[in-house]
XYZ file of C-alpha atoms in Angstrom:
570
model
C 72.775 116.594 62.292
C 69.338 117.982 63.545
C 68.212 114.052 63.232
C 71.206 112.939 65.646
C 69.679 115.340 68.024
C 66.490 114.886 67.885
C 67.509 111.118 68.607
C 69.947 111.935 71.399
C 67.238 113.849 73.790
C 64.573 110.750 73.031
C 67.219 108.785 74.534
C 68.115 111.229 77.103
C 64.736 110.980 78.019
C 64.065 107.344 77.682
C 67.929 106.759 80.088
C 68.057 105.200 83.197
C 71.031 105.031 86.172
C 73.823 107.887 87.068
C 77.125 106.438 86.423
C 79.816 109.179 84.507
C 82.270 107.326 87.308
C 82.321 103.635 85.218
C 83.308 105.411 81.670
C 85.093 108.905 82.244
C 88.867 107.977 83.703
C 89.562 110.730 84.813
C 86.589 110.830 87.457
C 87.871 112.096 90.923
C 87.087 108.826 92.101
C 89.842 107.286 90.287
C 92.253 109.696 92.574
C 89.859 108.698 95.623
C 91.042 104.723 94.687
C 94.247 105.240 94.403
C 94.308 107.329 97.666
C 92.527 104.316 99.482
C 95.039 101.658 98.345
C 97.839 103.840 99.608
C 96.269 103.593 102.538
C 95.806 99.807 102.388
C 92.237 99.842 102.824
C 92.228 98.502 99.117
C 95.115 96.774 97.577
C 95.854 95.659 94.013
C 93.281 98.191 91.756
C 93.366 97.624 87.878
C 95.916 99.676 85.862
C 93.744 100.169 83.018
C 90.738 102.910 83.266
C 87.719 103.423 83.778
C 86.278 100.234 85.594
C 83.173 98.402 84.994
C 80.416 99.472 87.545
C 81.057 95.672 89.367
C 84.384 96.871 90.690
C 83.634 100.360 91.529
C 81.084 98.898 93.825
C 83.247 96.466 94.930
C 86.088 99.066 95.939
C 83.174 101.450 97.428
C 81.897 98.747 99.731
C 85.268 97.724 101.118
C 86.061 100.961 101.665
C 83.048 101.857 103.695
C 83.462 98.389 105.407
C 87.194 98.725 106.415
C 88.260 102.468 105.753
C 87.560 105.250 109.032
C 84.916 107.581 109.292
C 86.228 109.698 106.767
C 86.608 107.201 104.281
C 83.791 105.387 104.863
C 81.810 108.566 104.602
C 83.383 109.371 100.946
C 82.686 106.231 99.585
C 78.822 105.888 100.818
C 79.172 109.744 99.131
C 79.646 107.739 95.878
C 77.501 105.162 95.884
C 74.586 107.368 96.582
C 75.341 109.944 94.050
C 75.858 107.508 90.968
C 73.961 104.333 92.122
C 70.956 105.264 94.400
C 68.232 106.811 92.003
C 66.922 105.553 88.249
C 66.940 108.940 86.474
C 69.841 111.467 86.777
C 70.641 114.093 84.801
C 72.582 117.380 85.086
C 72.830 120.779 83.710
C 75.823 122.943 84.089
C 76.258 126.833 83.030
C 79.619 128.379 83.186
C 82.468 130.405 82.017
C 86.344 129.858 80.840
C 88.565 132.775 80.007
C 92.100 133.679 79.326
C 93.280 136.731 80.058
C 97.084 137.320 78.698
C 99.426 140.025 78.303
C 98.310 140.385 74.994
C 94.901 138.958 74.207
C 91.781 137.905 76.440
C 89.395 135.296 74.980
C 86.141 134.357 76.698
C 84.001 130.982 76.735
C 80.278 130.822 77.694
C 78.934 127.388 78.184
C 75.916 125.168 78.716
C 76.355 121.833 79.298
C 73.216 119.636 79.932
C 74.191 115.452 80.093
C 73.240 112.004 81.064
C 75.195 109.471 82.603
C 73.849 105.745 82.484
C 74.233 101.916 83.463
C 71.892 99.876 82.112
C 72.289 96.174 83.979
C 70.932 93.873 81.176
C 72.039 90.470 83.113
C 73.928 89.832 86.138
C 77.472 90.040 84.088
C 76.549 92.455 81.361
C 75.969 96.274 81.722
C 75.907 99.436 78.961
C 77.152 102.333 80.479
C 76.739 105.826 78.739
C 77.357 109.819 78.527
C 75.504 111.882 76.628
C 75.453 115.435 76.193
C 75.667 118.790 74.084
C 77.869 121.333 74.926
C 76.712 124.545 73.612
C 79.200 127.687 73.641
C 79.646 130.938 71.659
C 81.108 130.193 68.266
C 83.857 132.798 68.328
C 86.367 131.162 70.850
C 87.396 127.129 70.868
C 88.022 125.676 74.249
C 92.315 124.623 72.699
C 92.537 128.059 72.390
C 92.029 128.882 76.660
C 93.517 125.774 77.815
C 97.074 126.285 79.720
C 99.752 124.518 78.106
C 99.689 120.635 77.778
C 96.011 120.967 79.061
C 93.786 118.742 76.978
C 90.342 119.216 76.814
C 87.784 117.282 79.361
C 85.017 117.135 76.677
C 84.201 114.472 74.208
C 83.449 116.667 71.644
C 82.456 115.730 67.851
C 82.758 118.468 65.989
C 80.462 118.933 63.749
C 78.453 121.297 65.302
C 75.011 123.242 64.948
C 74.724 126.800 64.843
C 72.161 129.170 65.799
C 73.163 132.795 66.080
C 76.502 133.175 67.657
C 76.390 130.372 69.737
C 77.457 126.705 68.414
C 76.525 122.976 69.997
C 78.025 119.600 69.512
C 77.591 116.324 70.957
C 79.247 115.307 74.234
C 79.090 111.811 74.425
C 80.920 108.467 75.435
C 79.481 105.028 75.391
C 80.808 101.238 76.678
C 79.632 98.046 77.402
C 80.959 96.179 79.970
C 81.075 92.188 80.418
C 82.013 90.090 83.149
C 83.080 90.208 87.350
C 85.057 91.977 89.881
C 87.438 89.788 88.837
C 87.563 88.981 84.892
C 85.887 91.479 82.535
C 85.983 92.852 79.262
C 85.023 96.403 78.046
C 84.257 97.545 74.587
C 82.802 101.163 73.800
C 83.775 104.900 73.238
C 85.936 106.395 75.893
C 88.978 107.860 77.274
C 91.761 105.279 78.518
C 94.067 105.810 81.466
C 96.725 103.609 82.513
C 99.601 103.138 85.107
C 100.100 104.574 89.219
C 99.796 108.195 87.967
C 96.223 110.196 87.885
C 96.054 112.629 85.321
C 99.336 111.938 83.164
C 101.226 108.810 81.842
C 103.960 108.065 79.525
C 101.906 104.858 78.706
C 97.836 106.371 78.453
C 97.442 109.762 79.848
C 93.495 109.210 80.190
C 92.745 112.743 78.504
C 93.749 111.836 75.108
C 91.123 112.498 72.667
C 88.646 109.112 72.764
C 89.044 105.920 70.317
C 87.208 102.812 69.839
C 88.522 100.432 72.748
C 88.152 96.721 73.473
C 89.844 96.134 76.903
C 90.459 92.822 78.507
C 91.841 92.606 82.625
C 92.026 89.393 84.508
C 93.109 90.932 88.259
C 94.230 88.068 90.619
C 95.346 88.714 94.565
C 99.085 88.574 92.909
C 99.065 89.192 89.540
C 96.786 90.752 86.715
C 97.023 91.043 83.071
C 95.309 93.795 80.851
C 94.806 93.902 77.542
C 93.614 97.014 74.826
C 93.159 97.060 71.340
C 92.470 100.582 70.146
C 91.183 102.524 67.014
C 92.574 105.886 66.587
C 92.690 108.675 63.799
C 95.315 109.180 61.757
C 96.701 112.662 60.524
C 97.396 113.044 56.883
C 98.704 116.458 57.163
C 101.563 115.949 60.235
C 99.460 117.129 62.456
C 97.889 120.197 60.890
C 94.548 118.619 59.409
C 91.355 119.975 60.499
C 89.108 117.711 62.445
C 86.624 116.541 59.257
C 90.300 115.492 57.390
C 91.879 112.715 60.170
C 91.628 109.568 58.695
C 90.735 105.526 60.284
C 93.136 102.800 59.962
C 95.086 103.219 62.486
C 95.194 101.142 65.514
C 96.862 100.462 69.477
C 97.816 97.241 70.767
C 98.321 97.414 74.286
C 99.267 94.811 77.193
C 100.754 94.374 80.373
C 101.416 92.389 83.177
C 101.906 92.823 86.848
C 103.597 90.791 89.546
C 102.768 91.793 93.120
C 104.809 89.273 95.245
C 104.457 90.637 98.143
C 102.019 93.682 99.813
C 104.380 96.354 99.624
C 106.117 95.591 96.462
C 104.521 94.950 92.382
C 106.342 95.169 88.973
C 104.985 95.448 85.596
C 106.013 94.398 82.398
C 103.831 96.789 79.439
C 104.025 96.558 75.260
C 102.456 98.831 73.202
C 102.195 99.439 69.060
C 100.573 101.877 66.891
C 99.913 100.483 63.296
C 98.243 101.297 60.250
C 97.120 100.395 56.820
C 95.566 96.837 58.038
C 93.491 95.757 61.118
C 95.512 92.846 62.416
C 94.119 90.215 65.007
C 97.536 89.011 66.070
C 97.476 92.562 68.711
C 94.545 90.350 70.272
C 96.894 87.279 70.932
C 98.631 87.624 74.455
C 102.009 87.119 72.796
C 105.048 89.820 73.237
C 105.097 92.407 70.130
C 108.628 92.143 69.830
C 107.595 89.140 67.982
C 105.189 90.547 65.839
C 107.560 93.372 65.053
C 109.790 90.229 63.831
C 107.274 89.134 61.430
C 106.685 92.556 59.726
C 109.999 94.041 59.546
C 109.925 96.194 62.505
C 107.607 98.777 60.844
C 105.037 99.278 63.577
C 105.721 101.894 66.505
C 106.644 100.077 69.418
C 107.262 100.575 73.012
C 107.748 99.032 76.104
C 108.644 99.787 79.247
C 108.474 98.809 83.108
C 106.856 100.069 86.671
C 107.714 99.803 89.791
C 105.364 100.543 92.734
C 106.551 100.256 96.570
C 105.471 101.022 99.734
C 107.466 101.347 102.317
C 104.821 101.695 104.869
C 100.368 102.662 104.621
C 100.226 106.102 103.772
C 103.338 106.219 101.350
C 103.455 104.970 97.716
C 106.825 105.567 95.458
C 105.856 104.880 92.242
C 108.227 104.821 88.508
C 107.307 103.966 84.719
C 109.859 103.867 82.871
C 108.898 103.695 78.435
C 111.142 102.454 76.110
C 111.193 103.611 72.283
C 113.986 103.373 70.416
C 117.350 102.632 72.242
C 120.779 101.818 70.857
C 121.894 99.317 73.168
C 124.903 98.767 71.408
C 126.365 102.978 71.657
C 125.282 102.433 75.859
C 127.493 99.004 76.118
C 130.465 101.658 74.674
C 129.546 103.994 77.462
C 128.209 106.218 74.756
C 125.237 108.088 76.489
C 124.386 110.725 74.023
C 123.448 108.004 71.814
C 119.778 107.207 70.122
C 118.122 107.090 72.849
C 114.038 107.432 72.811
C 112.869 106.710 76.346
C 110.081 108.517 78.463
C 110.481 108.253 82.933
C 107.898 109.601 85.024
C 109.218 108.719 88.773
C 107.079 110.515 92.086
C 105.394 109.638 95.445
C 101.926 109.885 96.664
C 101.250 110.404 100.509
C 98.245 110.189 102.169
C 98.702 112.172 105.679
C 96.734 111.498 108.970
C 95.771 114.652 108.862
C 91.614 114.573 108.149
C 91.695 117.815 106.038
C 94.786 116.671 103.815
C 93.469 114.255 101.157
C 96.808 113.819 99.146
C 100.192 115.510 98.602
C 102.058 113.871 95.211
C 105.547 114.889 93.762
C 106.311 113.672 90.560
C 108.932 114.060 87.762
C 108.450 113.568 84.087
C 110.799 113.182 81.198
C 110.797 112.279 77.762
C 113.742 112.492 75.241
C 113.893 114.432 71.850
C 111.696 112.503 68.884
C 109.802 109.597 71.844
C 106.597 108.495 70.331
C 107.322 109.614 66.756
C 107.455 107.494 63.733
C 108.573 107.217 59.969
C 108.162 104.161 58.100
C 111.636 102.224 58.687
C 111.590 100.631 55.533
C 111.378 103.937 53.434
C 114.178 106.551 52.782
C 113.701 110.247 53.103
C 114.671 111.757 49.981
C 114.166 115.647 50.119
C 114.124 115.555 45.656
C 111.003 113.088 45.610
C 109.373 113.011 49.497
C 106.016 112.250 48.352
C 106.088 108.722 48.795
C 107.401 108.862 52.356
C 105.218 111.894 53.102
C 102.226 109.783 53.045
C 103.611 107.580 55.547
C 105.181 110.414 57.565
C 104.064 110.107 60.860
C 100.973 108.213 60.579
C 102.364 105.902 63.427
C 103.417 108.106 65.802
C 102.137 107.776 69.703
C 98.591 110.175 69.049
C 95.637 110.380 68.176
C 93.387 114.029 66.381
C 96.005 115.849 67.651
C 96.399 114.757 71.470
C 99.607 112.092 72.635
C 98.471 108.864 74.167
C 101.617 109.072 76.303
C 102.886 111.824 78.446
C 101.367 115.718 77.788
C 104.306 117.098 76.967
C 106.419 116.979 74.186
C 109.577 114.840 72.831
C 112.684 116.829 74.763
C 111.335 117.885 77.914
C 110.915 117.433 81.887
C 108.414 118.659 83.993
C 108.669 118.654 88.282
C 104.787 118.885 89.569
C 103.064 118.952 92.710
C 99.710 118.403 93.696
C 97.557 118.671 96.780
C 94.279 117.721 97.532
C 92.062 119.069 100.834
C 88.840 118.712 102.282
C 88.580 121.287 104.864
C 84.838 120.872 105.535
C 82.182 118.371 104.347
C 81.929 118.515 100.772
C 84.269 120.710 99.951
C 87.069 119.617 97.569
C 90.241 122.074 97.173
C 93.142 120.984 95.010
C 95.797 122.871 94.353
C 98.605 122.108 91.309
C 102.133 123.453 90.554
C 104.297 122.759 87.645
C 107.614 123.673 85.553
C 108.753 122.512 82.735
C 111.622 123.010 80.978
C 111.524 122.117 76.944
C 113.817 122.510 73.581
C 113.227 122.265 70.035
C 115.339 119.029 68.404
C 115.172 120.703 64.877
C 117.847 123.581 66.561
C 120.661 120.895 66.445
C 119.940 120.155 62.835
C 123.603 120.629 60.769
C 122.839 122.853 57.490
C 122.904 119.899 55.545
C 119.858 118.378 58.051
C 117.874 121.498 57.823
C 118.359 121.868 53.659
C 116.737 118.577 53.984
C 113.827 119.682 55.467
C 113.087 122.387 53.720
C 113.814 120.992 49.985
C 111.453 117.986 51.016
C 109.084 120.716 51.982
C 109.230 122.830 49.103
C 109.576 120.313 46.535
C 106.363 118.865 48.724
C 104.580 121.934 48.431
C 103.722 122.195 51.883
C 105.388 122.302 55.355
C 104.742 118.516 56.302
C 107.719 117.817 57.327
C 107.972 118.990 60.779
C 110.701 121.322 62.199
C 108.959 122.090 65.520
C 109.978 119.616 68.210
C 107.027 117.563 68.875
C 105.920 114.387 68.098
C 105.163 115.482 65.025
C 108.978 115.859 63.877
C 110.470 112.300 63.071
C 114.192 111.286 63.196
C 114.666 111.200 59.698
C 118.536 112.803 58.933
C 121.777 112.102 60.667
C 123.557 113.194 62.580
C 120.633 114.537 64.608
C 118.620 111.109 64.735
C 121.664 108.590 65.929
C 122.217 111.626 69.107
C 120.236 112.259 72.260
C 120.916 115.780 72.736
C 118.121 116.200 75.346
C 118.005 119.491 76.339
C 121.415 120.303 74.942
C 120.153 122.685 72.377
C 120.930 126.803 73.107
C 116.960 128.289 73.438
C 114.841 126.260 76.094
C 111.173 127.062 76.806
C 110.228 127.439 80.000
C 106.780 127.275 81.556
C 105.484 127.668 85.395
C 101.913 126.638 86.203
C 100.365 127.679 89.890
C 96.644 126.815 89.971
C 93.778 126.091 92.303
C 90.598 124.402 92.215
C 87.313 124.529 94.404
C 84.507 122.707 94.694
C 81.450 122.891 96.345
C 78.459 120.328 96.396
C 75.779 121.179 98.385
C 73.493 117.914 100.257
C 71.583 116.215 98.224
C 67.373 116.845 98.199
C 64.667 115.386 96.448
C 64.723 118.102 94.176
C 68.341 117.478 93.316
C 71.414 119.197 93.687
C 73.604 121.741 93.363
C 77.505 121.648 92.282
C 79.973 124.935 92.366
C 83.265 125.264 91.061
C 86.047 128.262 90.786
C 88.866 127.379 89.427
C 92.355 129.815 88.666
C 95.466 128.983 87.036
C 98.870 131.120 86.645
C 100.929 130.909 83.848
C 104.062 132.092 82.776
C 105.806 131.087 79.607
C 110.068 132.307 78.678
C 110.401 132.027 75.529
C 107.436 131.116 73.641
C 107.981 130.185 70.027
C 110.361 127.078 70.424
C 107.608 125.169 69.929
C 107.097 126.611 66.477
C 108.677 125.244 63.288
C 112.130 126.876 62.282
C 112.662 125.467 58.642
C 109.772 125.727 56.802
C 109.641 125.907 52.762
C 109.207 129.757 53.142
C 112.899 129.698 54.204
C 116.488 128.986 51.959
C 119.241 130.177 54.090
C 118.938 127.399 57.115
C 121.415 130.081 59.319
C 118.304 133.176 58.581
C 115.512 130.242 59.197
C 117.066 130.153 62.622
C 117.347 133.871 63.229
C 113.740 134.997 62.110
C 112.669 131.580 64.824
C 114.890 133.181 67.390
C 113.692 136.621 66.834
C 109.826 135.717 67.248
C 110.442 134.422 71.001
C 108.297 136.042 73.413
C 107.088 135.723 77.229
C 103.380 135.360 77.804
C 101.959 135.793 81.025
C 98.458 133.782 81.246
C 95.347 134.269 83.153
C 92.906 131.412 83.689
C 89.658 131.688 84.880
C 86.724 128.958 84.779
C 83.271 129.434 87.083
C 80.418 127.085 86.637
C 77.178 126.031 88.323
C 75.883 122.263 87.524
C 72.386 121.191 88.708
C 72.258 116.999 89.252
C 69.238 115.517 89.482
């Protein structure tokens, strides 16, 4: 480990150009785009993130060319900060805390990095971000993140330790090949997807990071985008620690888009998680409903549509709607509490005339009880002898160490948000966030036969693997419970209301450098905390005290979150 470092600040030293913005999706310039082509100063922007250098440029220097003062101003903002000088680096010291009605946990950070594009010929650039992020040992970031937060960093995990503090590497890393037009991207990084900044039911763009290849061909009125992904898989449902995720697991990923007209595009997506092989027909642009046909349906696929319209500059309605597992047969009967794995996230973005108001956005996101989870189809869950089907178990659900590639929150549950984003003066960025979200635990409409199941298979496993806690991690594997919907039906819901804020201060750029300052808060209040936990686990006999002893262990949590940092860019 003390090798990898020593070869990580040779290359820090020996780096070149600024450019976090072409591999890190989640960039505020990605919200900047998307604010612009509401706007119409830009129209048709990739779905897929982050963008190869050529297009940000591209985007930047139409904006500045066609966009008002404002505009114009923002995006010659960008291109100086990540494409004017040679060398940049930063440093950033902070703090995170949570303070709760019944704990308070506290983060110290530094964070030194380097962001880089290195053009090696006109069509070919590496792009890079390198850092350590050194902390005290005794807290980890999961543990003061709100709920359904994932973690910014890139971190590793196998850290160094001197005293009581602890550093790992911080680092992403792709190569991009091509034009404004055609390109390919291959690398280390984060992938967002789809009209919504900051959470999809397709590629949220803070999932933990995977080995991506990435294909997009984006025409005036129509663009297709392909992704081939490597992920980790869990061997423990979820519970492994980092070092025990294994490879050999994989994302296909494609869509298409149709914009026939200005004001009006659909899109056509396919995705599927596999393991145990590395196939090359996910490569092929071909539909996967096809290759599902040649392997017996075993792989975890989705699908699913958008719609984006604007009814007028200044106004985009936007809805993705995911498709799982859906008994089409039970809805032609009029049967709507059917199998029915789906995943909606429908909202509007508006972009006021107003010169302080950068963005207001309403959205609503649901997903329905066991979306994105996966057992192998092929195999039968016998709760006498589960050990063949626990090794399967799972493995090809929608994630990746721990984190969903779709939506943040889990299988059976809906979440309103709001978001606003405000420059009242020069260089200072405000945004503001509200959310609630209402979720239930599947396992709690389990008949006493279902949950017997689950526990046998669990005891006679020797370990709670099988998943009673209603999130991805618990698979449809017992009837009745699997052939209903039941979303949200169940007695006990969890409820969770999120009020935060966000400021951010960066001061004019000298010779010397310069500085960036950041406050940020978040309020949180949780009913019912514990229906996220498992409720039949092989500690438990009786399924009717299992659910008692869950019931009893509910609790409300008021949160505190507090996060103040100082980054130095050079």
């Amino acid at each position: 480990m003390k090798k990898v470092f020593l070869s990580l600040l040779f290359f820090i030293i020996s780096s070149f150009i600024f450019a976090d913005i072409a591999i890190n999706p989640n960039n505020k310039f990605y919200s900047d785009a998307k604010n612009w082509e509401t706007k119409g100063i830009i129209t048709n922007i990739p779905q897929l993130r982050p963008y190869p250098v050529k297009v940000i440029k591209s985007i930047l220097n139409t904006v500045i060319e066609n966009g008002d003062e404002k505009d114009s101003k923002l995006a010659q903002f960008y291109l100086d900060k990540y494409f004017s000088k040679s060398f940049n680096f930063s440093v950033e010291i902070g703090d995170n805390a949570k303070i709760s009605n019944d704990e308070t946990k506290n983060m110290f950070f530094i964070h030194p990095e380097i962001f880089g594009s290195v053009g090696l010929v006109q069509f070919l650039d590496f792009n890079y971000k390198l850092g350590i992020l050194a902390q005290n040992k005794s807290v980890k970031e999961r543990e003061i993140l709100p709920e359904y937060i994932y973690s910014a960093k890139n971190i590793y995990n196998d850290p160094v330790t001197i005293g009581p503090m602890e550093a790992n590497l911080d680092m992403l890393t792709n190569l991009s090949i091509g034009n404004e037009k055609m390109y390919g991207l291959f690398g280390i990084y984060k992938v967002g997807y789809g009209p919504f900044i900051g959470d999809s039911v397709m590629l949220n763009g803070s999932q933990f990071h995977s080995g991506n290849f990435s294909f997009v061909y984006n025409a005036e009125k129509w663009s297709y985008s392909k992704l081939v992904s490597a992920l980790s898989h869990s061997i423990k449902n979820g519970n492994d620690k980092f070092s025990e995720f294994k490879p050999e697991k994989f994302l296909g990923f494609h869509s298409l888009k149709f914009s026939p007209i200005k004001q009006f595009s659909v899109s056509y997506f396919e995705a599927a998680v596999f393991s145990n092989r590395f196939d090359p027909c996910y490569f092929l642009p071909v539909p996967y409903m096809v290759l599902q046909g040649m392997y017996g349906a075993s792989d975890n696929a989705v699908n699913g549509l958008i719609f984006e319209y604007k009814p007028f500059d200044r106004l985009a309605i936007s809805s993705t709607f995911s498709f799982d597992d859906v008994d089409v047969n039970g809805l032609a009967k009029g049967d709507f509490n059917t199998r029915l794995k789906v995943a909606m996230q429908i909202g509007a973005n508006y972009v006021p005339k107003t010169s302080f108001v950068n963005n207001l956005a309403l959205d609503y996101t649901l997903i329905t009880p066991y979306t994105y989870s996966h057992s192998h189809p092929q195999m039968e869950f016998d709760p006498s002898n589960p050990f063949d089907i626990a090794d399967h178990y799972n493995i090809d659900n929608y994630s990746t160490q721990r984190t969903n590639l779709g939506t943040r929150l889990p299988p059976n549950s809906d979440r309103i948000q709001f978001k606003g984003s405000f420059t009242p003066v020069d260089r200072l960025k405000i945004d503001i966030e509200t959310a609630f979200i209402r979720h239930a635990n599947i396992a709690e409409s389990f008949t006493d036969q279902e949950a017997m199941d689950y526990i046998d298979a669990n005891i006679n496993l020797g370990e709670d693997r099988f998943s009673t806690d209603g999130s991805i991690w618990t698979s449809p594997m017992t009837d009745p419970s699997s052939t209903r919907n039941n979303f949200l039906a169940q007695d006990h819901k969890m409820y969770v209301f999120q009020l935060g804020f966000d400021l951010e201060y960066e001061l004019e750029r000298h010779k010397w450098g310069g500085l960036l300052l950041n406050f940020g808060y978040m309020f949180e209040y949780i009913y019912n905390k514990g229906v996220d936990s498992n409720i039949y686990t092989l500690a438990q006999s009786n399924p009717t005290e299992a659910k008692e002893k869950w019931v009893a262990n509910f609790h409300n949590v008021v949160n505190n979150y507090m996060t103040i940092s100082l980054k130095y860019i050079y």
